[in-house]
Short mmCIF file of C-alpha atoms in Angstrom, two decimals:
data_model
loop_
_atom_site.label_atom_id
_atom_site.label_comp_id
_atom_site.label_asym_id
_atom_site.label_seq_id
_atom_site.Cartn_x
_atom_site.Cartn_y
_atom_site.Cartn_z
CA UNK N 1 103.69 71.03 142.33
CA UNK N 2 105.51 69.67 139.29
CA UNK N 3 102.52 70.53 137.08
CA UNK N 4 102.54 74.08 138.43
CA UNK N 5 106.28 74.48 137.82
CA UNK N 6 105.92 73.24 134.25
CA UNK N 7 103.00 75.59 133.68
CA UNK N 8 105.03 78.48 135.10
CA UNK N 9 107.90 77.74 132.73
CA UNK N 10 105.48 77.89 129.76
CA UNK N 11 103.55 81.01 130.73
CA UNK N 12 106.54 83.19 131.65
CA UNK N 13 109.69 84.33 129.97
CA UNK N 14 110.67 84.07 126.31
CA UNK N 15 109.76 81.38 123.84
CA UNK N 16 110.70 77.87 124.92
CA UNK N 17 111.57 74.64 123.17
CA UNK N 18 109.78 71.75 124.88
CA UNK N 19 110.16 68.02 124.52
CA UNK N 20 106.81 66.59 125.45
CA UNK N 21 104.99 63.31 125.52
CA UNK N 22 102.38 63.34 122.70
CA UNK N 23 100.01 61.31 124.93
CA UNK N 24 100.05 63.95 127.65
CA UNK N 25 102.00 64.46 130.86
CA UNK N 26 104.84 66.72 131.82
CA UNK N 27 107.60 67.91 129.51
CA UNK N 28 110.74 65.83 129.70
CA UNK N 29 113.11 68.78 129.23
CA UNK N 30 113.03 72.37 128.12
CA UNK N 31 115.47 75.00 126.95
CA UNK N 32 115.09 78.65 126.09
CA UNK N 33 115.26 79.10 122.29
CA UNK N 34 113.77 82.45 121.27
CA UNK N 35 112.40 82.59 117.74
CA UNK N 36 113.84 85.58 115.82
CA UNK N 37 111.11 87.99 114.79
CA UNK N 38 110.47 88.36 111.06
CA UNK N 39 107.75 90.99 111.37
CA UNK N 40 109.49 93.62 109.26
CA UNK N 41 110.73 91.25 106.51
CA UNK N 42 107.19 89.91 106.27
CA UNK N 43 105.83 93.46 106.08
CA UNK N 44 108.35 94.20 103.32
CA UNK N 45 107.17 91.15 101.35
CA UNK N 46 103.52 92.14 101.73
CA UNK N 47 104.31 95.74 100.77
CA UNK N 48 106.07 94.63 97.58
CA UNK N 49 103.19 92.27 96.78
CA UNK N 50 100.80 95.23 96.95
CA UNK N 51 102.98 97.76 95.14
CA UNK N 52 102.85 97.27 91.42
CA UNK N 53 101.52 98.71 88.21
CA UNK N 54 98.30 99.92 89.80
CA UNK N 55 100.02 102.90 91.39
CA UNK N 56 100.97 104.25 87.95
CA UNK N 57 97.32 104.97 87.09
CA UNK N 58 96.23 106.21 90.52
CA UNK N 59 97.33 109.82 89.67
CA UNK N 60 94.96 109.78 86.69
CA UNK N 61 92.19 108.53 88.98
CA UNK N 62 92.95 111.43 91.34
CA UNK N 63 92.67 113.85 88.45
CA UNK N 64 89.30 112.39 87.42
CA UNK N 65 87.72 111.88 90.84
CA UNK N 66 89.36 114.63 92.84
CA UNK N 67 91.54 114.31 95.91
CA UNK N 68 88.69 113.99 98.41
CA UNK N 69 86.68 111.25 96.70
CA UNK N 70 89.72 109.27 95.54
CA UNK N 71 91.30 109.38 99.01
CA UNK N 72 88.06 108.11 100.54
CA UNK N 73 87.93 105.30 97.99
CA UNK N 74 91.52 104.31 98.76
CA UNK N 75 90.77 104.24 102.50
CA UNK N 76 87.63 102.17 101.86
CA UNK N 77 89.46 99.67 99.64
CA UNK N 78 92.30 99.37 102.17
CA UNK N 79 89.83 98.75 105.01
CA UNK N 80 87.90 96.13 103.06
CA UNK N 81 91.16 94.46 102.01
CA UNK N 82 92.30 94.24 105.63
CA UNK N 83 88.91 92.85 106.70
CA UNK N 84 88.82 90.13 104.02
CA UNK N 85 92.44 89.07 104.59
CA UNK N 86 91.83 88.90 108.34
CA UNK N 87 88.87 86.62 107.70
CA UNK N 88 90.91 84.40 105.39
CA UNK N 89 93.72 84.09 107.95
CA UNK N 90 91.16 83.04 110.57
CA UNK N 91 89.66 80.49 108.16
CA UNK N 92 93.09 79.10 107.27
CA UNK N 93 93.88 78.54 110.94
CA UNK N 94 90.57 76.84 111.66
CA UNK N 95 90.53 74.61 108.57
CA UNK N 96 94.28 73.88 108.48
CA UNK N 97 94.38 74.47 104.71
CA UNK N 98 97.48 75.94 103.12
CA UNK N 99 96.14 77.51 99.91
CA UNK N 100 93.46 80.05 99.11
CA UNK N 101 91.62 77.57 96.89
CA UNK N 102 91.69 74.83 99.52
CA UNK N 103 90.14 77.16 102.10
CA UNK N 104 87.41 78.20 99.66
CA UNK N 105 86.66 74.57 98.77
CA UNK N 106 86.42 73.58 102.45
CA UNK N 107 84.06 76.46 103.25
CA UNK N 108 82.08 76.90 100.03
CA UNK N 109 82.41 73.72 97.99
CA UNK N 110 84.22 72.52 94.88
CA UNK N 111 82.51 74.85 92.33
CA UNK N 112 83.58 77.86 94.38
CA UNK N 113 87.16 76.57 94.42
CA UNK N 114 87.26 76.38 90.62
CA UNK N 115 85.69 79.82 90.35
CA UNK N 116 88.37 81.21 92.62
CA UNK N 117 91.17 79.53 90.66
CA UNK N 118 89.84 81.03 87.42
CA UNK N 119 89.56 84.48 89.05
CA UNK N 120 93.06 84.17 90.52
CA UNK N 121 94.50 83.15 87.16
CA UNK N 122 92.73 86.05 85.43
CA UNK N 123 93.90 88.56 88.03
CA UNK N 124 97.53 87.40 88.14
CA UNK N 125 97.73 86.96 84.37
CA UNK N 126 96.24 90.41 83.73
CA UNK N 127 98.66 92.06 86.14
CA UNK N 128 101.60 90.21 84.56
CA UNK N 129 100.49 91.67 81.21
CA UNK N 130 100.30 95.12 82.79
CA UNK N 131 103.84 94.76 84.15
CA UNK N 132 105.19 93.84 80.72
CA UNK N 133 103.35 96.78 79.13
CA UNK N 134 104.85 99.20 81.65
CA UNK N 135 108.28 97.61 81.17
CA UNK N 136 107.91 98.66 77.52
CA UNK N 137 106.94 102.19 78.60
CA UNK N 138 109.93 102.29 80.93
CA UNK N 139 112.37 101.16 78.22
CA UNK N 140 110.95 103.05 75.23
CA UNK N 141 108.91 105.95 76.51
CA UNK N 142 106.03 107.44 74.58
CA UNK N 143 105.82 108.46 70.93
CA UNK N 144 107.05 110.58 69.24
CA UNK N 145 110.01 111.34 71.55
CA UNK N 146 110.60 107.75 72.76
CA UNK N 147 112.68 109.17 75.62
CA UNK N 148 112.77 105.95 77.59
CA UNK N 149 115.57 104.24 79.46
CA UNK N 150 117.18 102.85 76.27
CA UNK N 151 117.58 106.21 74.57
CA UNK N 152 118.51 107.86 77.83
CA UNK N 153 121.48 105.51 78.09
CA UNK N 154 122.18 105.48 74.32
CA UNK N 155 120.91 108.81 72.88
CA UNK N 156 122.39 108.02 69.44
CA UNK N 157 119.94 105.19 68.78
CA UNK N 158 117.37 105.97 66.10
CA UNK N 159 113.84 105.24 67.38
CA UNK N 160 112.69 104.63 63.80
CA UNK N 161 114.76 101.45 63.27
CA UNK N 162 112.91 98.15 63.47
CA UNK N 163 114.66 96.83 66.58
CA UNK N 164 113.54 99.89 68.54
CA UNK N 165 109.91 98.95 67.99
CA UNK N 166 107.71 97.90 70.88
CA UNK N 167 107.34 94.27 69.82
CA UNK N 168 111.09 93.58 69.33
CA UNK N 169 112.03 95.33 72.60
CA UNK N 170 109.42 93.44 74.60
CA UNK N 171 110.40 90.19 72.87
CA UNK N 172 114.06 90.70 73.80
CA UNK N 173 113.13 91.62 77.39
CA UNK N 174 110.85 88.61 77.74
CA UNK N 175 113.24 86.10 76.15
CA UNK N 176 116.44 87.46 77.67
CA UNK N 177 115.29 88.41 81.16
CA UNK N 178 111.78 87.46 82.25
CA UNK N 179 111.67 83.90 80.86
CA UNK N 180 115.07 82.80 82.30
CA UNK N 181 114.22 84.27 85.70
CA UNK N 182 110.80 82.63 85.69
CA UNK N 183 112.21 79.25 84.61
CA UNK N 184 115.40 78.98 86.64
CA UNK N 185 115.29 81.51 89.49
CA UNK N 186 114.36 80.18 92.91
CA UNK N 187 111.22 82.21 93.56
CA UNK N 188 111.21 80.93 97.13
CA UNK N 189 114.86 81.78 97.67
CA UNK N 190 116.40 84.52 99.76
CA UNK N 191 117.26 86.50 96.62
CA UNK N 192 113.61 87.46 96.31
CA UNK N 193 113.92 89.23 99.65
CA UNK N 194 116.59 91.46 98.12
CA UNK N 195 114.38 92.05 95.07
CA UNK N 196 111.49 92.98 97.37
CA UNK N 197 113.65 95.47 99.26
CA UNK N 198 114.98 97.02 96.04
CA UNK N 199 111.45 97.27 94.67
CA UNK N 200 110.11 99.06 97.75
CA UNK N 201 113.11 101.42 97.84
CA UNK N 202 112.62 102.25 94.15
CA UNK N 203 108.99 103.19 94.77
CA UNK N 204 110.06 105.37 97.71
CA UNK N 205 112.57 107.09 95.40
CA UNK N 206 109.82 107.55 92.81
CA UNK N 207 107.59 109.18 95.42
CA UNK N 208 110.47 111.40 96.59
CA UNK N 209 111.22 112.45 93.00
CA UNK N 210 107.58 113.35 92.41
CA UNK N 211 107.53 115.44 95.60
CA UNK N 212 110.69 117.26 94.46
CA UNK N 213 109.08 118.05 91.09
CA UNK N 214 105.89 119.30 92.76
CA UNK N 215 107.84 121.52 95.17
CA UNK N 216 109.95 122.90 92.31
CA UNK N 217 106.82 123.65 90.28
CA UNK N 218 105.25 125.39 93.28
CA UNK N 219 108.35 127.54 93.93
CA UNK N 220 108.38 128.66 90.29
CA UNK N 221 104.67 129.33 90.20
CA UNK N 222 104.07 126.55 87.67
CA UNK N 223 102.18 124.13 89.89
CA UNK N 224 98.64 123.17 88.93
CA UNK N 225 95.79 123.25 91.37
CA UNK N 226 94.91 119.82 92.76
CA UNK N 227 91.22 119.11 92.05
CA UNK N 228 89.29 118.31 95.19
CA UNK N 229 86.14 117.02 93.52
CA UNK N 230 85.31 115.03 90.37
CA UNK N 231 86.04 116.56 86.97
CA UNK N 232 82.64 116.02 85.33
CA UNK N 233 83.79 117.13 81.88
CA UNK N 234 86.58 114.56 81.92
CA UNK N 235 84.30 111.85 83.30
CA UNK N 236 81.34 112.40 80.97
CA UNK N 237 83.30 113.05 77.82
CA UNK N 238 81.85 115.02 74.88
CA UNK N 239 78.14 114.54 74.40
CA UNK N 240 77.57 112.27 77.39
CA UNK N 241 75.14 112.64 80.26
CA UNK N 242 75.57 113.00 83.98
CA UNK N 243 74.60 109.35 84.36
CA UNK N 244 77.58 108.39 82.23
CA UNK N 245 79.78 110.45 84.54
CA UNK N 246 78.42 108.66 87.60
CA UNK N 247 79.02 105.28 85.96
CA UNK N 248 82.55 106.36 85.07
CA UNK N 249 83.20 107.19 88.72
CA UNK N 250 82.06 103.72 89.70
CA UNK N 251 84.15 102.23 86.88
CA UNK N 252 87.28 103.81 88.34
CA UNK N 253 86.81 101.80 91.54
CA UNK N 254 87.97 98.48 90.01
CA UNK N 255 91.18 100.24 88.97
CA UNK N 256 91.71 101.38 92.55
CA UNK N 257 91.01 97.81 93.71
CA UNK N 258 94.21 96.66 91.98
CA UNK N 259 96.17 99.02 94.21
CA UNK N 260 95.59 96.94 97.37
CA UNK N 261 94.74 93.38 96.27
CA UNK N 262 97.34 91.04 97.78
CA UNK N 263 95.33 88.01 98.90
CA UNK N 264 97.42 85.66 96.78
CA UNK N 265 100.53 86.57 98.82
CA UNK N 266 99.04 85.69 102.22
CA UNK N 267 98.66 81.93 102.23
CA UNK N 268 101.44 79.49 103.13
CA UNK N 269 103.10 77.31 100.54
CA UNK N 270 102.42 73.58 100.42
CA UNK N 271 105.21 72.47 102.73
CA UNK N 272 107.61 69.59 102.04
CA UNK N 273 106.72 66.30 103.60
CA UNK N 274 108.22 65.69 107.01
CA UNK N 275 108.29 69.34 108.08
CA UNK N 276 106.13 71.00 110.66
CA UNK N 277 103.93 73.67 109.18
CA UNK N 278 102.26 76.41 111.17
CA UNK N 279 98.77 75.19 110.26
CA UNK N 280 99.13 71.44 110.57
CA UNK N 281 97.85 69.66 113.68
CA UNK N 282 100.56 69.01 116.23
CA UNK N 283 99.76 65.32 116.57
CA UNK N 284 100.61 64.71 112.90
CA UNK N 285 104.26 65.53 113.61
CA UNK N 286 104.72 63.82 116.99
CA UNK N 287 105.65 60.17 116.45
CA UNK N 288 104.63 58.00 119.42
CA UNK N 289 107.98 56.21 119.99
CA UNK N 290 110.04 59.35 120.62
CA UNK N 291 108.83 62.82 121.58
CA UNK N 292 109.18 65.54 118.96
CA UNK N 293 110.00 69.21 119.67
CA UNK N 294 107.16 71.66 119.96
CA UNK N 295 107.81 75.39 120.28
CA UNK N 296 105.46 77.18 122.66
CA UNK N 297 104.97 80.88 123.15
CA UNK N 298 103.71 82.52 126.35
CA UNK N 299 100.17 81.27 126.74
CA UNK N 300 97.33 81.73 129.10
CA UNK N 301 97.12 79.18 131.93
CA UNK N 302 94.09 77.61 130.28
CA UNK N 303 95.83 77.11 126.92
CA UNK N 304 99.00 75.78 128.52
CA UNK N 305 97.05 73.30 130.66
CA UNK N 306 95.07 72.22 127.59
CA UNK N 307 98.31 71.31 125.80
CA UNK N 308 99.78 69.56 128.84
CA UNK N 309 96.55 67.63 129.22
CA UNK N 310 95.17 66.72 125.77
CA UNK N 311 92.08 65.17 127.35
CA UNK N 312 90.63 68.68 127.63
CA UNK N 313 87.74 69.45 125.30
CA UNK N 314 89.66 72.08 123.31
CA UNK N 315 91.01 70.51 120.06
CA UNK N 316 94.65 71.06 119.34
CA UNK N 317 94.06 72.72 115.98
CA UNK N 318 92.09 75.52 117.64
CA UNK N 319 95.16 76.29 119.73
CA UNK N 320 97.42 76.25 116.67
CA UNK N 321 98.12 80.01 116.65
CA UNK N 322 99.91 79.52 119.97
CA UNK N 323 102.10 76.78 118.53
CA UNK N 324 105.12 77.82 116.59
CA UNK N 325 107.55 76.03 114.33
CA UNK N 326 110.22 77.21 111.96
CA UNK N 327 109.12 78.00 108.44
CA UNK N 328 109.87 75.01 106.23
CA UNK N 329 111.62 77.10 103.59
CA UNK N 330 112.05 80.63 102.33
CA UNK N 331 108.77 81.76 100.87
CA UNK N 332 106.86 84.46 99.06
CA UNK N 333 103.83 83.95 101.31
CA UNK N 334 103.41 86.06 104.42
CA UNK N 335 101.92 83.39 106.72
CA UNK N 336 104.95 81.19 106.06
CA UNK N 337 107.50 83.97 106.59
CA UNK N 338 106.05 85.49 109.76
CA UNK N 339 107.85 84.25 112.89
CA UNK N 340 106.70 84.05 115.62
CA UNK N 341 103.36 83.49 113.97
CA UNK N 342 100.10 84.76 115.42
CA UNK N 343 96.83 85.96 113.96
CA UNK N 344 97.29 89.34 115.59
CA UNK N 345 100.79 89.61 114.16
CA UNK N 346 99.54 88.69 110.69
CA UNK N 347 96.81 91.33 110.89
CA UNK N 348 99.42 93.88 111.97
CA UNK N 349 101.64 92.95 109.01
CA UNK N 350 98.78 93.54 106.57
CA UNK N 351 97.88 96.84 108.27
CA UNK N 352 101.47 98.11 108.09
CA UNK N 353 101.79 97.10 104.42
CA UNK N 354 98.49 98.74 103.45
CA UNK N 355 99.32 101.93 105.34
CA UNK N 356 102.78 102.14 103.72
CA UNK N 357 101.47 101.56 100.21
CA UNK N 358 98.58 104.01 100.45
CA UNK N 359 100.87 106.69 101.88
CA UNK N 360 103.13 106.25 98.85
CA UNK N 361 100.11 106.32 96.54
CA UNK N 362 98.95 109.63 97.99
CA UNK N 363 102.42 111.19 97.70
CA UNK N 364 102.83 110.12 94.07
CA UNK N 365 99.29 111.07 93.03
CA UNK N 366 99.15 114.51 94.66
CA UNK N 367 102.66 115.42 93.50
CA UNK N 368 102.18 114.35 89.88
CA UNK N 369 98.80 116.06 89.55
CA UNK N 370 100.35 119.28 90.89
CA UNK N 371 103.44 119.01 88.67
CA UNK N 372 101.90 117.93 85.33
CA UNK N 373 98.25 118.97 85.48
CA UNK N 374 96.28 118.36 82.25
CA UNK N 375 99.35 116.77 80.62
CA UNK N 376 99.21 113.87 83.08
CA UNK N 377 99.34 110.56 81.16
CA UNK N 378 97.43 107.37 81.98
CA UNK N 379 100.82 105.87 82.89
CA UNK N 380 102.61 108.53 84.92
CA UNK N 381 105.95 106.99 83.94
CA UNK N 382 105.49 108.59 80.51
CA UNK N 383 105.57 112.04 82.16
CA UNK N 384 109.15 111.51 83.36
CA UNK N 385 110.54 113.12 80.21
CA UNK N 386 113.88 114.87 80.66
CA UNK N 387 112.80 117.86 78.59
CA UNK N 388 109.62 118.45 80.59
CA UNK N 389 111.32 117.98 83.97
CA UNK N 390 114.24 120.22 82.97
CA UNK N 391 111.87 123.19 82.99
CA UNK N 392 111.26 122.56 86.68
CA UNK N 393 114.58 121.37 88.13
CA UNK N 394 117.19 121.96 85.43
CA UNK N 395 118.82 119.63 82.83
CA UNK N 396 121.23 117.65 85.01
CA UNK N 397 118.81 116.96 87.91
CA UNK N 398 116.11 116.06 85.39
CA UNK N 399 118.41 113.56 83.67
CA UNK N 400 119.46 112.08 87.04
CA UNK N 401 115.85 111.80 88.27
CA UNK N 402 114.68 110.14 85.05
CA UNK N 403 117.58 107.68 85.01
CA UNK N 404 117.40 106.68 88.68
CA UNK N 405 113.62 106.39 88.76
CA UNK N 406 113.37 104.40 85.51
CA UNK N 407 116.17 102.00 86.43
CA UNK N 408 114.80 101.48 89.93
CA UNK N 409 111.25 101.05 88.72
CA UNK N 410 112.42 98.66 85.98
CA UNK N 411 113.94 96.46 88.69
CA UNK N 412 110.79 96.78 90.76
CA UNK N 413 108.61 95.74 87.81
CA UNK N 414 110.73 92.65 87.16
CA UNK N 415 110.34 91.67 90.80
CA UNK N 416 106.58 92.36 90.67
CA UNK N 417 106.30 90.22 87.54
CA UNK N 418 107.97 87.29 89.30
CA UNK N 419 105.88 87.80 92.44
CA UNK N 420 102.69 87.74 90.40
CA UNK N 421 103.81 84.88 88.13
CA UNK N 422 104.42 82.63 91.14
CA UNK N 423 100.78 82.47 92.38
CA UNK N 424 99.64 82.29 88.75
CA UNK N 425 101.79 79.23 88.19
CA UNK N 426 100.67 77.69 91.47
CA UNK N 427 97.01 78.20 90.56
CA UNK N 428 97.53 76.62 87.13
CA UNK N 429 99.43 73.70 88.65
CA UNK N 430 96.64 73.22 91.19
CA UNK N 431 94.14 73.11 88.31
CA UNK N 432 96.27 70.70 86.27
CA UNK N 433 97.48 68.38 89.04
CA UNK N 434 94.27 68.63 91.11
CA UNK N 435 94.41 66.40 94.22
CA UNK N 436 98.04 65.42 93.56
CA UNK N 437 99.08 69.05 94.05
CA UNK N 438 98.41 68.95 97.80
CA UNK N 439 100.23 65.62 98.25
CA UNK N 440 103.50 66.75 96.66
CA UNK N 441 106.49 67.82 98.69
CA UNK N 442 107.30 70.53 96.12
CA UNK N 443 104.87 71.07 93.22
CA UNK N 444 107.43 73.31 91.48
CA UNK N 445 109.70 70.26 91.07
CA UNK N 446 107.09 68.43 88.96
CA UNK N 447 108.08 68.03 85.32
CA UNK N 448 105.05 70.01 84.13
CA UNK N 449 106.06 73.12 86.10
CA UNK N 450 108.58 74.52 83.61
CA UNK N 451 106.48 73.93 80.47
CA UNK N 452 103.57 75.66 82.22
CA UNK N 453 105.85 78.55 83.22
CA UNK N 454 107.18 78.97 79.68
CA UNK N 455 103.67 78.83 78.21
CA UNK N 456 102.43 81.46 80.67
CA UNK N 457 105.34 83.82 79.90
CA UNK N 458 104.76 83.46 76.15
CA UNK N 459 101.03 84.12 76.56
CA UNK N 460 101.75 87.21 78.67
CA UNK N 461 104.01 88.58 75.93
CA UNK N 462 101.49 87.77 73.21
CA UNK N 463 98.76 89.73 74.99
CA UNK N 464 101.02 92.61 76.12
CA UNK N 465 102.03 93.64 72.60
CA UNK N 466 98.39 94.04 71.54
CA UNK N 467 96.93 95.82 74.60
CA UNK N 468 95.10 98.92 73.30
CA UNK N 469 94.86 100.74 76.64
CA UNK N 470 96.48 100.18 80.03
CA UNK N 471 93.52 101.91 81.67
CA UNK N 472 90.99 99.53 80.08
CA UNK N 473 93.07 96.47 80.95
CA UNK N 474 93.35 97.45 84.62
CA UNK N 475 89.62 98.20 84.66
CA UNK N 476 88.86 94.71 83.32
CA UNK N 477 91.27 93.00 85.72
CA UNK N 478 89.92 94.95 88.68
CA UNK N 479 86.25 94.40 87.88
CA UNK N 480 86.32 90.82 86.65
CA UNK N 481 89.03 89.24 88.78
CA UNK N 482 90.04 91.43 91.73
CA UNK N 483 86.45 91.76 92.95
CA UNK N 484 86.01 87.98 92.88
CA UNK N 485 89.34 87.20 94.53
CA UNK N 486 89.43 90.11 96.96
CA UNK N 487 85.78 90.64 97.90
CA UNK N 488 83.24 88.01 96.88
CA UNK N 489 84.95 84.72 97.74
CA UNK N 490 86.53 85.99 101.00
CA UNK N 491 83.11 87.29 102.06
CA UNK N 492 81.58 83.86 101.48
CA UNK N 493 84.35 82.26 103.54
CA UNK N 494 83.77 84.72 106.39
CA UNK N 495 80.02 84.04 106.31
CA UNK N 496 80.69 80.32 106.71
CA UNK N 497 83.34 80.67 109.42
CA UNK N 498 81.71 83.37 111.57
CA UNK N 499 78.88 81.19 112.93
CA UNK N 500 79.27 81.53 116.68
CA UNK N 501 76.61 83.39 118.71
CA UNK N 502 78.90 86.30 119.49
CA UNK N 503 78.43 89.95 118.66
CA UNK N 504 81.83 90.02 116.92
CA UNK N 505 80.77 87.20 114.59
CA UNK N 506 77.46 88.96 113.95
CA UNK N 507 79.34 92.11 112.93
CA UNK N 508 81.61 90.04 110.68
CA UNK N 509 78.64 88.38 108.98
CA UNK N 510 76.89 91.70 108.37
CA UNK N 511 80.09 93.28 107.05
CA UNK N 512 80.73 90.27 104.82
CA UNK N 513 77.27 90.61 103.28
CA UNK N 514 77.91 94.29 102.53
CA UNK N 515 81.34 93.51 101.04
CA UNK N 516 79.87 90.75 98.85
CA UNK N 517 77.15 93.11 97.56
CA UNK N 518 79.72 95.83 96.83
CA UNK N 519 81.94 93.30 95.05
CA UNK N 520 79.07 91.98 92.93
CA UNK N 521 77.99 95.49 91.95
CA UNK N 522 81.55 96.49 91.00
CA UNK N 523 81.96 93.28 89.02
CA UNK N 524 78.85 93.90 86.91
CA UNK N 525 79.38 97.64 86.46
CA UNK N 526 83.11 97.49 85.69
CA UNK N 527 82.69 94.68 83.19
CA UNK N 528 79.81 96.48 81.44
CA UNK N 529 81.76 99.75 81.21
CA UNK N 530 84.76 97.87 79.80
CA UNK N 531 82.63 96.32 77.05
CA UNK N 532 81.08 99.69 76.18
CA UNK N 533 84.42 101.52 75.98
CA UNK N 534 86.09 98.68 74.12
#
């Protein structure tokens, strides 16, 4: 009877806090302590991790590929991203590893781990460079007008003076803003939540502004027709063949890959020693002398009985998604933020973030193609010129739209830079510290963390001032790094983990093989096209 009453208390009602004997038996006492849901804050963090510089070149991809083909590609990339992240979350739960590289090493071996770390560093570093390049576009604008944020605030400044050059402006931005934030800001603090919210809101304002411009152009009869199918003349270029056009279509795919890649923002942080982490076995945090608290969510009768009676054949770590503990600290990683944690909840977070981002992508792309037509730049931010927009909405609204959008997007880019620098620094620290990295309470507190951060920021600036083309850089990052980090390595992990004789695991294995083949093909093709165009 007592066992049944205890089981009833677990399987009904809200979340409970239980004091239990680690060797088995009945709970000593229980009290109702619901865990506040963090589903929407986690979705906001994932959305901001996805939103970045990639959306600035998606309108150009729409113009080249047409609305139908580009929309299908975005849906395909979003679906594959959700599938690979879902597989990684499952692998993290089963292996109990807290980093992407640790999961890959457990499933695929040490060489695969180092390959992933190199790909992750290349992807994060390349995107950091892209963010700095677009920060320069946001501040300066495009030659010869240079109608960026600086001259919009101070119109009297002469763009010909030396300190208005791209290198000095980016140097001042890097030294005065990005480097101090990267060195001294608490990237795991609550302030990053505010930055995430501001970044998402700024992108929503950007999408709204583009819709307003498109509607104004349509009402005045100045809107351009949105191409539904690929523009072969633009894809082939002068004197090229149809084969070159087909290869160019495939080469655009790596650029679209950057729009949804967010695998580096999923995994939990290495937690401080002495705290209960959502992936660690329960027994590691239950000292024998005195019982330790364990938070249980409503479970099935079988799962609850398995926890009350550890002699059952189900290992505790396989029941870990049902166990819940408070996140050890504020974090940039979704699996650490999500409370109450569950695999289904994590999959829902990723689905909501991907749906939100791709909806914004479609709004921005369709609106800008309709408003600017052939004048659409590779970086759509350069089309937000007050003079051009004044023809559609008038001088004052054009000035207000340009100012609000540029200031908001500037803040968003700074946040995106920090969000991307964090996993880059963690990957470098994991490569430098090796096995010591996973034994540290806080790797960021190690003395080598700040020198590494400063070196990375300086390298990002050094590359950003010499980038010949934002389009080519995103193509290289997408083909060489995003395919490895987002498709190939996750597919290998899924192939290793989905080994049970179930039809669902068979479907996962088959899908993983297809994803790995697609990733390998995109890697080879995108890299080859980059070398040819370079």
